[in-house]
Coordinates of C-alpha atoms (C1' of nucleotides) in Angstrom, one line a residue:
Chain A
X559 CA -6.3 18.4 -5.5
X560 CA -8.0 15.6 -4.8
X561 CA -7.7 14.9 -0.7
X562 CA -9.6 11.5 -1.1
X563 CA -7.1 8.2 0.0
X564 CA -7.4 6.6 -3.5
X565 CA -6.4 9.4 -5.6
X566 CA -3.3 10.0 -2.4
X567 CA -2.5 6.6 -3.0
X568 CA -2.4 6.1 -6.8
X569 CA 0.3 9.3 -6.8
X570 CA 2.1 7.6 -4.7
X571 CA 2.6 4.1 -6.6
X572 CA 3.7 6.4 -9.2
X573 CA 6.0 8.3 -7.7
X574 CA 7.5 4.5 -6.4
X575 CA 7.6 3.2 -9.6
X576 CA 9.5 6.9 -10.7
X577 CA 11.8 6.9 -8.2
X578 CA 12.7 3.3 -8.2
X579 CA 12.9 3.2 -11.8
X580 CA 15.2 6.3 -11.4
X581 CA 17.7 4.2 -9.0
X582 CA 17.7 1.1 -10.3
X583 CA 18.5 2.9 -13.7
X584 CA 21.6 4.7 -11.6
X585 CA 22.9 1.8 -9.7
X586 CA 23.3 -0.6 -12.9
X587 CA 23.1 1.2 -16.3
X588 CA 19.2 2.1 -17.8
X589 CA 19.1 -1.2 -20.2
X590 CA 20.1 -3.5 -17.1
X591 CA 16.8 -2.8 -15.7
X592 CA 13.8 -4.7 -15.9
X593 CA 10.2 -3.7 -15.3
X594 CA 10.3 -6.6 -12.9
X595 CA 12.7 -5.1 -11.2
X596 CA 11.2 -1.6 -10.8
X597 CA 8.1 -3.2 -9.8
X598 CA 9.5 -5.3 -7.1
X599 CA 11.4 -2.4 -5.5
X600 CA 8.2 -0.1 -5.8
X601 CA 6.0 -3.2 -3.9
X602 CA 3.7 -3.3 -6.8
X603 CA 3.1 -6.2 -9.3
X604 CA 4.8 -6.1 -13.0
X605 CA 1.1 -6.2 -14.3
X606 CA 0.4 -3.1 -12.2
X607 CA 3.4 -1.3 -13.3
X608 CA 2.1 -1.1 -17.1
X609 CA -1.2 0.2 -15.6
X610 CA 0.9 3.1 -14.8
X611 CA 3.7 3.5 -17.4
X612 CA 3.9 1.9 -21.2
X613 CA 7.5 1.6 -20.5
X614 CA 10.8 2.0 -18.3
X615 CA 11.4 4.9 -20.2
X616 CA 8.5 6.5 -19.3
X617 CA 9.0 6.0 -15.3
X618 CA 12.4 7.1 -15.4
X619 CA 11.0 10.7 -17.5
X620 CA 8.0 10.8 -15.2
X621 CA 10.0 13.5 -13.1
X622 CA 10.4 15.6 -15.8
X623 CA 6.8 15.5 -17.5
X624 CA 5.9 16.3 -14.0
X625 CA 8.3 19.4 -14.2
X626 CA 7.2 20.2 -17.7
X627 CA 3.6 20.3 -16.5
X628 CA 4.3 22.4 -13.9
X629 CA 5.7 24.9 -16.5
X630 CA 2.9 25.2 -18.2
X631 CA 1.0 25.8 -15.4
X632 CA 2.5 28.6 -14.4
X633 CA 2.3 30.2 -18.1
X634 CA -1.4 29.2 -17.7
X635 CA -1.8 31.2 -14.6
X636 CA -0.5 34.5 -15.6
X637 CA -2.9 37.5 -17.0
X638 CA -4.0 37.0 -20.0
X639 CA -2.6 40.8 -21.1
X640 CA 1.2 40.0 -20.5
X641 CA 3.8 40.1 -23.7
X642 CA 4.0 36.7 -24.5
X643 CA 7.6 36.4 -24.0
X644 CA 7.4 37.8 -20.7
X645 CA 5.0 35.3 -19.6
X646 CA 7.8 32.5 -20.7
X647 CA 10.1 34.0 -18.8
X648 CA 8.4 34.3 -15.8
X649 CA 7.4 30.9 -15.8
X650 CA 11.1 29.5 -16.1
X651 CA 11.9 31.8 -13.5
X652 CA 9.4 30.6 -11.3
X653 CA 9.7 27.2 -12.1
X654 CA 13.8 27.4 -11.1
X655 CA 12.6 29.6 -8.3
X656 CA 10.2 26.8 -6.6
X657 CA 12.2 23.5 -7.1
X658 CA 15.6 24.7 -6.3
X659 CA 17.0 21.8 -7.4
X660 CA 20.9 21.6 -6.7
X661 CA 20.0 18.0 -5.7
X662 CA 23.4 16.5 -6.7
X663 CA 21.4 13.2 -7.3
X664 CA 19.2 14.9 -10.1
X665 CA 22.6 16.3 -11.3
X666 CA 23.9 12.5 -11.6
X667 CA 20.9 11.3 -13.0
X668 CA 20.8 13.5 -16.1
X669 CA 24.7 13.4 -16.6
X670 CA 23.7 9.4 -17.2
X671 CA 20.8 9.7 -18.7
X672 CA 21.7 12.5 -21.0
X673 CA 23.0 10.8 -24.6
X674 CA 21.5 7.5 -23.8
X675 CA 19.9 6.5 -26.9
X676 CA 16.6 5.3 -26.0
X677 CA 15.8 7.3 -23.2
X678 CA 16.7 10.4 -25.4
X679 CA 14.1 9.4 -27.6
X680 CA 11.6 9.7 -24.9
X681 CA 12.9 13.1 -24.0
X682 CA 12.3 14.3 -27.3
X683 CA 9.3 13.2 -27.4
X684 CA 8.0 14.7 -23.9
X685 CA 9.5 17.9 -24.9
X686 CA 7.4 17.9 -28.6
X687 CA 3.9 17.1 -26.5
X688 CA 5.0 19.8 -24.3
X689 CA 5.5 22.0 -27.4
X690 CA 2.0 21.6 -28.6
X691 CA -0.1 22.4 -25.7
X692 CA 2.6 25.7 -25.1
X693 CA 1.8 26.4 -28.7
X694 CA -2.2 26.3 -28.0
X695 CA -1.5 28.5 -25.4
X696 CA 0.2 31.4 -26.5
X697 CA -2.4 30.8 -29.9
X698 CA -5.0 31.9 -27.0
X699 CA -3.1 34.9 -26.3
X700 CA -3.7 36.4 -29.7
X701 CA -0.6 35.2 -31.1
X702 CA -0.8 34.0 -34.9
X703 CA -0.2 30.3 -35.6
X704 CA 3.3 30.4 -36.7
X705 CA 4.6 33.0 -34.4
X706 CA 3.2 30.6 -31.3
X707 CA 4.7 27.5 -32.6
X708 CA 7.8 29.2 -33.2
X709 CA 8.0 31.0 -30.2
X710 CA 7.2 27.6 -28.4
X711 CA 9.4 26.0 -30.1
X712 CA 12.5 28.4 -29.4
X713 CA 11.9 28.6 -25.8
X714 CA 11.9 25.3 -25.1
X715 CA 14.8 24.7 -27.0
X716 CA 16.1 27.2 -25.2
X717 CA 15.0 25.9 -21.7
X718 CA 16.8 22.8 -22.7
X719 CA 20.2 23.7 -24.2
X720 CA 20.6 26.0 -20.4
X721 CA 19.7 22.9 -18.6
X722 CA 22.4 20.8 -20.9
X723 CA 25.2 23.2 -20.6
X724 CA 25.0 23.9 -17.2
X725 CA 25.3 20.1 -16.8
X726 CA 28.4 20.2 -18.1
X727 CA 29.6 23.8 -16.8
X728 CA 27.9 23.9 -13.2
X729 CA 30.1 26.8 -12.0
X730 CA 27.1 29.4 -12.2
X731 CA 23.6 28.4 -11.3
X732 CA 21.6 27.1 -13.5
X733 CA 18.8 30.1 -13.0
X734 CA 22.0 32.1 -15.0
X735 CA 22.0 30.1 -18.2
X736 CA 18.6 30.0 -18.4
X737 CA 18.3 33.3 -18.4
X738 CA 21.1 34.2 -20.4
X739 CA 19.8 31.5 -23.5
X740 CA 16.3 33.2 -23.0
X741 CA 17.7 36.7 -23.9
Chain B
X1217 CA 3.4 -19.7 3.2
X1218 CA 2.4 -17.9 0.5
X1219 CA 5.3 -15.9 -0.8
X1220 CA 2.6 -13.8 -3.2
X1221 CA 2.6 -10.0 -3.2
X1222 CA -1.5 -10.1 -2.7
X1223 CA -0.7 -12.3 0.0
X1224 CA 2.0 -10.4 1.7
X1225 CA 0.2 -7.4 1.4
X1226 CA -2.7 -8.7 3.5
X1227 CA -0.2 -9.7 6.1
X1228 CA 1.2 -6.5 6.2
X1229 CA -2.3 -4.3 6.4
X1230 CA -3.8 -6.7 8.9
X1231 CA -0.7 -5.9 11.1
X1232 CA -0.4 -2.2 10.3
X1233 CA -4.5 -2.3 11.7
X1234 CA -3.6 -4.4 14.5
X1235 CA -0.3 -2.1 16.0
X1236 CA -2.1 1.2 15.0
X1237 CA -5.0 0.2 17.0
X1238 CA -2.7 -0.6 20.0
X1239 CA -0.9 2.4 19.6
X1240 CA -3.8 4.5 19.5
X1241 CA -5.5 2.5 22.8
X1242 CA -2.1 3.2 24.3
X1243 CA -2.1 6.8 23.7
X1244 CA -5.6 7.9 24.2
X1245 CA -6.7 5.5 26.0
X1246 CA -8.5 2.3 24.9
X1247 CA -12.0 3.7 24.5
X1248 CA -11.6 7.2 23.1
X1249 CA -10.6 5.4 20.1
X1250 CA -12.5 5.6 17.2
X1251 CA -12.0 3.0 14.4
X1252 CA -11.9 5.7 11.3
X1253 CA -8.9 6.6 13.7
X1254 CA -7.3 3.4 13.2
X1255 CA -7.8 3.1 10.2
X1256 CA -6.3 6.6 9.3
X1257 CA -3.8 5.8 11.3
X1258 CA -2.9 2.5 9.3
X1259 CA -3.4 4.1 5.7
X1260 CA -6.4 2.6 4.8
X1261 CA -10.0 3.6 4.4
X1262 CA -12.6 2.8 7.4
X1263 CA -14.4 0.7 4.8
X1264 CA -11.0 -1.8 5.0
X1265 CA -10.3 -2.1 8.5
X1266 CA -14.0 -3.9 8.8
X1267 CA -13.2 -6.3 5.9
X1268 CA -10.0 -7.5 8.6
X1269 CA -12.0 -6.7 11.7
X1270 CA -15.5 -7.3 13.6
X1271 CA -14.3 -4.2 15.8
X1272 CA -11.7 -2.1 17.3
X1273 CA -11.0 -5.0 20.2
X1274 CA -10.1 -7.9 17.5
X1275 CA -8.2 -5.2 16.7
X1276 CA -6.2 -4.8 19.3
X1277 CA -6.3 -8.5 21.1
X1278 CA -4.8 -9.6 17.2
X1279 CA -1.6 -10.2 18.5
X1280 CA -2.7 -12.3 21.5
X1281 CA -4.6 -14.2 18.8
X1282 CA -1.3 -15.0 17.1
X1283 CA 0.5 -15.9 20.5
X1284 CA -2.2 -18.7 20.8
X1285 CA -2.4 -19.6 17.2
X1286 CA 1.1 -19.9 18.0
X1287 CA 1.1 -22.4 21.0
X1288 CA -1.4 -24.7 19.3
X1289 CA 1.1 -25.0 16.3
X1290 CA 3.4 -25.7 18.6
X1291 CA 1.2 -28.5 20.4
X1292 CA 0.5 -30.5 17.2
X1293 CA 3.9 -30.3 15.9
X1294 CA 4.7 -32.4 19.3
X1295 CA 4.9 -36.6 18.4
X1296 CA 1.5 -38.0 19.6
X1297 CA 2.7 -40.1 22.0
X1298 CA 4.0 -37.6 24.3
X1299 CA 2.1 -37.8 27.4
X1300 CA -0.4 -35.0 26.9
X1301 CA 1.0 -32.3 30.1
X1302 CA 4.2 -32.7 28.9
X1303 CA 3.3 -31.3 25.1
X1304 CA 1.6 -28.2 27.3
X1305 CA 4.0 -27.5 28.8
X1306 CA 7.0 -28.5 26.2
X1307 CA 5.0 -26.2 24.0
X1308 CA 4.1 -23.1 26.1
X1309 CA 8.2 -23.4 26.9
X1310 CA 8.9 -22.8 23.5
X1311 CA 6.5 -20.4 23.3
X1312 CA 8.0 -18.1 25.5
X1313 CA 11.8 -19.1 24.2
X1314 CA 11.0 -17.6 20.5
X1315 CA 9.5 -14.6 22.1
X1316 CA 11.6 -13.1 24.0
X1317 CA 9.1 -10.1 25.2
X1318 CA 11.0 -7.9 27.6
X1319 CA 9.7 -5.4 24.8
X1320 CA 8.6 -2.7 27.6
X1321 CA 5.9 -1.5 25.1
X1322 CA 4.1 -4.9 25.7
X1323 CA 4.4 -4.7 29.4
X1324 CA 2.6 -1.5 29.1
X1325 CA 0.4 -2.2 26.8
X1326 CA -0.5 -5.5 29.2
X1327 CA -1.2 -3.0 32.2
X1328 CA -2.8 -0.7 30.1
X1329 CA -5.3 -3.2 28.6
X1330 CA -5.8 -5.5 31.6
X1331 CA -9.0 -4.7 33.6
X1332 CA -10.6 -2.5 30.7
X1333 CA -14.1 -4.0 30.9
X1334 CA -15.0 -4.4 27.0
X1335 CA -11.8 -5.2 26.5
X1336 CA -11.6 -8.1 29.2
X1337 CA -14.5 -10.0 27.1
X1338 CA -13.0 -10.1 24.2
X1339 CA -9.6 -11.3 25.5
X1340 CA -11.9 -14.6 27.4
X1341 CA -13.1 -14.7 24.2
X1342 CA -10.0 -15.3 22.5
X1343 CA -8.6 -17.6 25.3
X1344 CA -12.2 -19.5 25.0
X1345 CA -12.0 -20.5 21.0
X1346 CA -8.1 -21.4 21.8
X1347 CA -9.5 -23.9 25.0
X1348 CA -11.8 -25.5 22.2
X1349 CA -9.3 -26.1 20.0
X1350 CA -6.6 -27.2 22.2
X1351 CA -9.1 -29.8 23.6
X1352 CA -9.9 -31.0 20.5
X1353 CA -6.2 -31.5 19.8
X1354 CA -5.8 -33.7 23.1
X1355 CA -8.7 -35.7 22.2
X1356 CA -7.0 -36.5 19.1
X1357 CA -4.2 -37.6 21.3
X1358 CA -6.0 -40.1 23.1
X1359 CA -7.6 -38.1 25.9
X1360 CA -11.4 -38.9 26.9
X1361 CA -13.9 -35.4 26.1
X1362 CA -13.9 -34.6 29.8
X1363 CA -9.9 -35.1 30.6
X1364 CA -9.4 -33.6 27.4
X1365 CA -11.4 -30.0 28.6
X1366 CA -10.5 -30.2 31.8
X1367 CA -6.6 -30.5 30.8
X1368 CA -6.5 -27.6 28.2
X1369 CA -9.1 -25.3 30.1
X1370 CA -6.8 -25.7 33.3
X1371 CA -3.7 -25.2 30.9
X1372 CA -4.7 -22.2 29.4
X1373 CA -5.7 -20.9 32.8
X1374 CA -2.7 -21.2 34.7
X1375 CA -1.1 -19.1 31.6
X1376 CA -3.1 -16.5 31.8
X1377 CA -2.5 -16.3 35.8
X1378 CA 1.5 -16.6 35.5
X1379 CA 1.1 -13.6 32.5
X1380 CA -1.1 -11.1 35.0
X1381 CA 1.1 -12.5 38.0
X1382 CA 3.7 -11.2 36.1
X1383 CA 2.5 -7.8 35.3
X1384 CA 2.2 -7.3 38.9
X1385 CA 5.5 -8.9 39.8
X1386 CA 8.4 -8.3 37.0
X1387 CA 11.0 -9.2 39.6
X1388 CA 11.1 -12.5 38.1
X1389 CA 10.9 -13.6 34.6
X1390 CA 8.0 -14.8 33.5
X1391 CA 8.9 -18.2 32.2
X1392 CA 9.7 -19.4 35.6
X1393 CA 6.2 -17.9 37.0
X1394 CA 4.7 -19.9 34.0
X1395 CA 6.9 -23.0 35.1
X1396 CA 5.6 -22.8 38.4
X1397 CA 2.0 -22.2 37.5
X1398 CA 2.0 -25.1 35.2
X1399 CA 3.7 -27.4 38.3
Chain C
dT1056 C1' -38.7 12.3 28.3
dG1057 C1' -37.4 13.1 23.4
dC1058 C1' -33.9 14.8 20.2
dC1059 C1' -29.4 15.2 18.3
dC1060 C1' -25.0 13.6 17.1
dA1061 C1' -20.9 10.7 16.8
dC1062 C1' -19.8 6.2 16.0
dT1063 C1' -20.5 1.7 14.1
dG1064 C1' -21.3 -2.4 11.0
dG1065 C1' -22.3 -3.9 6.8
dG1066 C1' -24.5 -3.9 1.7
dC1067 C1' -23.2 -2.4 -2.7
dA1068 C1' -20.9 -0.8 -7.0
dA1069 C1' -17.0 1.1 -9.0
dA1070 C1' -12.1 1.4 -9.1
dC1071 C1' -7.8 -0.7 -8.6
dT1072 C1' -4.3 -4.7 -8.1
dT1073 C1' -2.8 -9.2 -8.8
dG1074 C1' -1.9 -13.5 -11.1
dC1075 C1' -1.9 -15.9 -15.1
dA1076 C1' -1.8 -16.7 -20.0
dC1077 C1' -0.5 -15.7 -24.6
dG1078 C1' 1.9 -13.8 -28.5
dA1079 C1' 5.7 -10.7 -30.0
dT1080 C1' 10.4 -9.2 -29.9
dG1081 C1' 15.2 -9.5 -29.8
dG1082 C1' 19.8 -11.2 -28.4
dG1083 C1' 22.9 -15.0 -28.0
dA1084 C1' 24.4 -19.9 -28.4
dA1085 C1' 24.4 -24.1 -31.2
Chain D
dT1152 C1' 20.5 -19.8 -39.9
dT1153 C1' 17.6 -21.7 -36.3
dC1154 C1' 16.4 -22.4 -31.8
dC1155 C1' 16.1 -20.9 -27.0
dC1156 C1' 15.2 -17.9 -23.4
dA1157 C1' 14.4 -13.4 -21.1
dT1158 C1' 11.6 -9.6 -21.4
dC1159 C1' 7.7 -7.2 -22.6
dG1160 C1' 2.8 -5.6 -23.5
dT1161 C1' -1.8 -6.7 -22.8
dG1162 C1' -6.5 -9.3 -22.2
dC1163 C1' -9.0 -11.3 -18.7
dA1164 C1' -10.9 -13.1 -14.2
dA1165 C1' -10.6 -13.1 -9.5
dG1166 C1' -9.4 -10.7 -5.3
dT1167 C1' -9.1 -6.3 -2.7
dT1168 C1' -10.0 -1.5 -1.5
dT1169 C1' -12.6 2.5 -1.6
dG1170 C1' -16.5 5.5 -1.3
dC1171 C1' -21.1 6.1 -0.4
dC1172 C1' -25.0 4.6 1.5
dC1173 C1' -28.3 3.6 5.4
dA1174 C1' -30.1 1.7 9.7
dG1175 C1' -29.0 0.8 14.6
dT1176 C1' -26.9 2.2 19.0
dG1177 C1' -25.8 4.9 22.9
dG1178 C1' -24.4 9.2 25.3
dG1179 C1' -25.4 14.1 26.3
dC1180 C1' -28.5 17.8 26.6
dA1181 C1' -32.9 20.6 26.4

DNA sequence: TGCCCACTGGGCAAACTTGCACGATGGGAA
DNA sequence: TTCCCATCGTGCAAGTTTGCCCAGTGGGCA
């Protein structure tokens, strides 16, 4: 981490430009929403809001390529001599364990996001870069090319079809779901 | 005004400088106040505060220098063929009407400030460029050079005694000490 | 006395923001 | 269809902030 003012203040213009982006796509429907608007609400010039994002997409998904990151972090930061699978698993634990997230306002937000056609694209598409370098890295734990994609590639679909149901069936915890669908 | 973000922004660090700095004088007393302090205090870098401010004292006399900015906008907004005592005091009436400082954090700050020997100079210093200005302003209105001085420096003196009278004796307001001072 | 150290003011380059201009895109009205 | 208008992405110049620098000042201490 970088204590310096600059670098303090250039995550915070993005987290503005997140979170407004995030409300303004709540309060009136994710295609009513200008970058003008997100801009204005974040105290920041339109010009200045592309120096951060290529889109309005991409502000509203910054929360979750944050998240993502975080995840692969935590894969990242675990001994090199752990089973592969185990070191998902761990991760996602962690990950739910740390950002204990029954923020009903998170809940809202993906209920509206969720199946709204251009945004999902984004998703997909954060998810798939996310996929690559989680692919590298189990390649660097000794795991053969297509047995690290795959793996990659099932986890995370995994990760995100828990997330999805439990959207829609919030009676147990979301930690639950994930780790049934990782089993 | 200028409605502009770039210019709004300015406004809005210059006074985030100017009431951390007072706040800061306040608290620790006006000398054991350092200006990377300040400027911590205001989010900005120590760098910054010297592109608003010669020193810690502009600093902190800002707002008086707004106060007076103030009273000469109100002076030339007067018709010129007011006689020139009644514009003073017209103005410095209106002065106090829009400002209606029973704000106890000014008193304080008042009593705090007043006597503190660096600070003192800078303070005549700020009442001295307002005396040249306001006696330019009467020349314009018809006064001869020496009337002219002798009218705003008396003016501006009788203010400042009504305002420290004041300090000293709240029991009255201090637009009627100002009304007597100018009479 | 001489030395140290915190604080300051300001030069400078690099980084960042803003304002503006221009072309591209797409939806809706004539 | 064609035109209009809002929105968008981006290049560019000017304005602003930051970080680092160094020399000057003044208080405290050996």
């Amino acid at each position: 981490m970088d204590t310096g003012l600059r670098e303090r203040k250039k995550t915070a213009t993005r987290m503005a430009l997140h979170e407004a982006a995030v409300r303004l796509a709540l309060e009136h429907g994710p295609d009513r929403v200008t970058v003008e608007s997100i801009a204005d609400a974040a105290e920041v010039s339109r010009r200045t809001f592309s120096n951060y994002f290529a889109g309005k997409e991409e502000a509203i998904f910054y929360g979750d390529l944050v998240r993502l990151r975080r995840l692969l972090e935590l894969v990242r930061e675990q001994p090199g001599d752990e089973p592969p699978r185990a070191v998902l698993t761990t991760a996602a634990e962690r990950l739910l364990a740390e950002s204990d997230r029954l923020d009903p306002a998170w809940v809202a937000q993906r209920r509206l996001l969720r199946g709204h056609p251009s945004l999902a694209a984004h998703q997909v598409a954060a998810y798939a870069a996310m996929e690559r370098d989680l692919t590298a890295e189990l390649a660097d734990r000794g795991l053969s090319g297509l047995r690290a994609r795959v793996l990659a590639a099932t986890f995370l679909a995994a990760l995100r079809a828990a997330t999805q149901h439990w959207l829609e069936h919030p009676d147990r915890g979301l930690a639950e779901w994930v780790a049934e669908a990782l089993a």
